[in-house]
Short mmCIF file of C-alpha atoms in Angstrom, two decimals:
data_model
loop_
_atom_site.label_atom_id
_atom_site.label_comp_id
_atom_site.label_asym_id
_atom_site.label_seq_id
_atom_site.Cartn_x
_atom_site.Cartn_y
_atom_site.Cartn_z
CA MET F 1 34.83 57.29 67.28
CA TYR F 2 37.67 55.89 69.38
CA ALA F 3 36.53 54.09 72.54
CA TYR F 4 39.09 53.50 75.28
CA GLN F 5 39.39 49.83 76.26
CA SER F 6 40.07 49.49 79.98
CA THR F 7 42.47 46.85 81.23
CA PRO F 8 41.20 44.19 83.66
CA LEU F 9 42.96 46.02 86.53
CA GLU F 10 41.36 49.33 85.56
CA GLN F 11 37.98 47.62 85.44
CA SER F 12 38.43 45.99 88.85
CA ILE F 13 39.43 49.33 90.40
CA GLU F 14 36.41 51.04 88.87
CA GLN F 15 34.15 48.27 90.20
CA LEU F 16 35.69 48.67 93.65
CA TYR F 17 35.08 52.40 93.65
CA ARG F 18 31.52 52.06 92.39
CA ALA F 19 30.82 49.48 95.12
CA LEU F 20 31.95 52.15 97.59
CA SER F 21 29.82 54.79 95.80
CA VAL F 22 32.96 56.73 94.91
CA ARG F 23 32.53 58.30 91.48
CA GLU F 24 34.20 61.73 91.64
CA PRO F 25 37.78 62.80 92.42
CA HIS F 26 36.67 64.84 95.46
CA GLN F 27 35.50 61.56 97.04
CA LEU F 28 38.99 60.06 96.95
CA ASP F 29 39.79 59.96 100.64
CA ALA F 30 42.02 57.33 102.25
CA GLU F 31 40.20 57.33 105.58
CA ALA F 32 36.73 56.98 104.05
CA ILE F 33 37.87 54.26 101.65
CA ALA F 34 39.65 52.35 104.40
CA GLU F 35 36.51 52.49 106.52
CA GLY F 36 34.41 51.26 103.60
CA LEU F 37 36.75 48.31 103.12
CA GLY F 38 36.97 47.46 106.81
CA ILE F 39 40.65 48.36 107.03
CA TRP F 40 42.17 50.02 110.09
CA LEU F 41 44.12 53.13 109.11
CA HIS F 42 46.84 54.50 111.37
CA TYR F 43 49.53 57.19 111.18
CA ALA F 44 53.00 56.77 112.67
CA PRO F 45 56.52 58.21 112.20
CA TYR F 46 57.88 55.32 110.13
CA THR F 47 57.70 53.96 106.61
CA SER F 48 54.17 53.21 105.35
CA ARG F 49 53.22 49.54 105.45
CA ALA F 50 50.33 47.08 105.19
CA ILE F 51 49.61 44.55 107.94
CA ASP F 52 47.37 41.50 107.76
CA ARG F 53 47.14 39.52 110.98
CA ALA F 54 44.70 36.66 110.85
CA GLY F 55 42.38 38.61 108.59
CA LEU F 56 42.62 41.85 110.58
CA GLN F 57 43.92 44.28 107.97
CA SER F 58 45.65 47.56 108.74
CA ILE F 59 47.56 50.22 106.85
CA VAL F 60 50.04 52.44 108.62
CA LEU F 61 50.87 55.68 106.80
CA ASP F 62 54.03 57.66 107.48
CA ASN F 63 52.85 60.81 109.28
CA ARG F 64 56.01 62.64 108.18
CA LEU F 65 54.81 62.66 104.57
CA SER F 66 52.62 65.22 102.83
CA ARG F 67 48.92 64.50 102.38
CA GLN F 68 49.55 63.79 98.70
CA GLU F 69 52.35 61.32 99.46
CA GLN F 70 50.21 59.59 102.09
CA TRP F 71 47.43 59.10 99.51
CA GLN F 72 49.93 57.61 97.08
CA ASP F 73 51.30 55.31 99.79
CA PHE F 74 47.75 54.29 100.68
CA GLY F 75 47.17 53.10 97.11
CA HIS F 76 50.45 51.18 97.17
CA GLU F 77 49.81 49.47 100.50
CA LEU F 78 46.19 48.71 99.65
CA CYS F 79 47.41 46.62 96.72
CA HIS F 80 49.39 44.44 99.12
CA LEU F 81 46.24 43.78 101.17
CA LEU F 82 43.94 43.15 98.21
CA HIS F 83 46.24 41.22 95.88
CA HIS F 84 49.27 39.91 97.76
CA ALA F 85 49.74 37.31 100.44
CA GLY F 86 52.61 36.37 102.71
CA ASN F 87 55.22 38.13 104.80
CA GLN F 88 57.88 39.91 102.76
CA LEU F 89 60.39 39.23 105.54
CA THR F 90 60.32 35.57 104.47
CA MET F 91 60.31 36.16 100.71
CA GLY F 92 63.13 36.17 98.21
CA GLU F 93 64.35 39.49 96.87
CA SER F 94 63.07 38.87 93.33
CA PHE F 95 59.55 38.11 94.55
CA ILE F 96 59.57 41.20 96.76
CA ARG F 97 60.56 43.32 93.75
CA PHE F 98 57.74 41.72 91.75
CA GLN F 99 55.18 42.58 94.43
CA GLU F 100 56.49 46.12 94.78
CA THR F 101 56.32 46.70 91.03
CA LYS F 102 52.73 45.45 90.94
CA ALA F 103 51.82 47.61 93.93
CA GLY F 104 53.41 50.65 92.31
CA ASN F 105 51.40 50.14 89.12
CA PHE F 106 48.23 49.62 91.16
CA ALA F 107 48.82 52.87 93.05
CA TYR F 108 48.93 54.90 89.83
CA LEU F 109 45.61 53.43 88.69
CA PHE F 110 43.99 53.55 92.14
CA CYS F 111 44.99 57.07 93.13
CA ILE F 112 44.07 58.44 89.69
CA PRO F 113 41.32 56.05 88.48
CA THR F 114 41.13 55.79 84.70
CA PHE F 115 37.36 56.24 84.53
CA MET F 116 37.72 59.55 86.39
CA LEU F 117 40.75 60.62 84.37
CA LEU F 118 38.89 60.02 81.11
CA ALA F 119 36.00 62.17 82.37
CA ALA F 120 38.29 65.05 83.39
CA GLU F 121 38.65 68.02 81.04
CA LEU F 122 42.41 68.48 80.97
CA PRO F 123 44.38 71.31 79.34
CA ARG F 124 46.18 70.47 76.11
CA LEU F 125 49.57 71.69 77.36
CA GLU F 126 51.26 68.84 79.21
CA SER F 127 52.60 70.95 82.07
CA GLU F 128 49.13 72.38 82.67
CA ALA F 129 47.54 68.94 82.44
CA ILE F 130 49.99 67.61 85.05
CA ALA F 131 49.17 70.50 87.38
CA ALA F 132 45.44 69.90 86.89
CA ILE F 133 45.76 66.16 87.63
CA SER F 134 47.89 66.87 90.69
CA SER F 135 45.29 69.26 92.09
CA LEU F 136 42.22 67.26 91.10
CA PHE F 137 43.40 63.90 92.46
CA GLY F 138 45.51 65.10 95.38
CA VAL F 139 48.84 63.67 94.21
CA THR F 140 52.30 65.13 93.74
CA PRO F 141 53.23 66.65 90.36
CA GLU F 142 55.81 63.88 89.86
CA PHE F 143 53.18 61.20 90.42
CA ALA F 144 50.74 63.01 88.10
CA LYS F 145 53.38 63.29 85.37
CA GLU F 146 54.16 59.57 85.46
CA ARG F 147 50.45 58.66 85.54
CA LEU F 148 49.78 60.83 82.49
CA ARG F 149 52.74 59.27 80.66
CA ARG F 150 51.44 55.76 81.38
CA HIS F 151 47.94 56.76 80.32
CA HIS F 152 49.16 58.15 77.00
CA ARG F 153 51.12 54.94 76.42
CA GLN F 154 48.00 52.86 77.10
CA VAL F 155 45.88 55.03 74.78
CA THR F 156 48.47 54.60 72.01
CA SER F 157 48.51 50.84 72.58
CA ASN F 158 44.72 50.75 72.40
CA ARG F 159 44.67 52.70 69.16
CA ILE F 160 47.25 50.41 67.54
CA ALA F 161 45.28 47.33 68.64
CA GLU F 162 42.08 48.87 67.26
CA GLN F 163 43.75 49.63 63.92
CA LEU F 164 45.18 46.11 63.65
CA THR F 165 41.77 44.63 64.42
CA ALA F 166 40.15 46.80 61.75
CA TYR F 167 42.84 45.80 59.24
CA PHE F 168 42.34 42.12 60.05
CA HIS F 169 38.56 42.34 59.57
CA ALA F 170 38.99 44.25 56.30
CA GLU F 171 41.44 41.62 55.06
CA GLN F 172 39.00 38.85 55.94
CA LEU F 173 36.20 40.60 54.03
CA VAL F 174 38.39 40.95 50.92
CA LYS F 175 39.48 37.32 51.14
CA ARG F 176 35.89 36.08 51.32
CA LYS F 177 34.75 38.36 48.50
CA GLU F 178 37.56 37.40 46.13
CA GLY F 179 37.71 33.70 47.07
CA ILE F 180 41.18 34.02 48.57
CA ASP F 181 42.13 31.33 51.08
CA TYR F 182 45.65 32.54 51.90
CA ILE F 183 47.72 35.67 51.52
CA ILE F 184 51.33 34.51 51.55
CA GLN F 185 54.16 36.96 52.09
CA THR F 186 56.98 36.55 49.58
CA ARG F 187 60.19 38.55 49.36
CA ARG F 188 58.75 41.58 47.55
CA SER F 189 55.02 40.94 47.39
CA LYS F 190 52.04 39.03 48.76
CA MET F 191 50.79 35.99 46.85
CA LEU F 192 47.01 35.56 46.68
CA PHE F 193 46.21 31.85 46.78
CA CYS F 194 43.01 29.83 46.43
CA ARG F 195 42.90 26.13 47.30
CA GLU F 196 40.66 25.37 44.32
CA ARG F 197 42.10 27.73 41.68
CA GLY F 198 45.71 28.03 42.77
CA VAL F 199 47.57 31.35 42.58
CA LEU F 200 45.18 34.21 41.86
CA GLY F 201 47.79 36.92 41.60
CA TYR F 202 50.29 39.03 43.47
CA MET F 203 49.96 42.21 45.48
CA GLY F 204 53.12 44.31 45.64
CA ASP F 205 54.34 45.78 48.92
CA ARG F 206 54.83 49.49 49.21
CA ASP F 207 58.45 50.55 48.79
CA ASP F 208 59.54 51.94 52.17
CA SER F 209 62.16 54.09 50.46
CA GLU F 210 59.49 56.18 48.72
#
């Protein structure tokens, strides 16, 4: 059975939530999480931002946004407090873009945690799954759609890695059983070579045109 392999960032987010005793989507609340992390949370009529002044951390959320957009902004700004340092006003443009990209990725994983997403029973139809994610995790449909796309991409990557690992282990077993030290790719086949006995034979590649 396929077992999803979480990335280090997904694992760290899950550990953070479990430390806060947050295990279900209905517990995803910016104010409660901010309180649990010792972060001051404010609302004001300007662009959301994170502030760290001598260790006193605050997040200001744009009160003109919807509740869903505020939650998404909270995830973005929280990344700046947890993982970034420095004042962007003094940074170069390329480094600012780097931080913003990282914060954007963090927000997708924080606002819709992978361990909760995997536990959710989602409809098969993509449009229905997006609507379910949007409702369950309190995010906009656009945010849910992108999160689902990224999740599918990660699942595919995991499956490919798992298949390659299985192929590698199978190849190693065959090599040990048959006394093969090297499998050398030639133009149209693979040469099976043993250090003691020399060339053991050839294994033809499958013709891609078939």
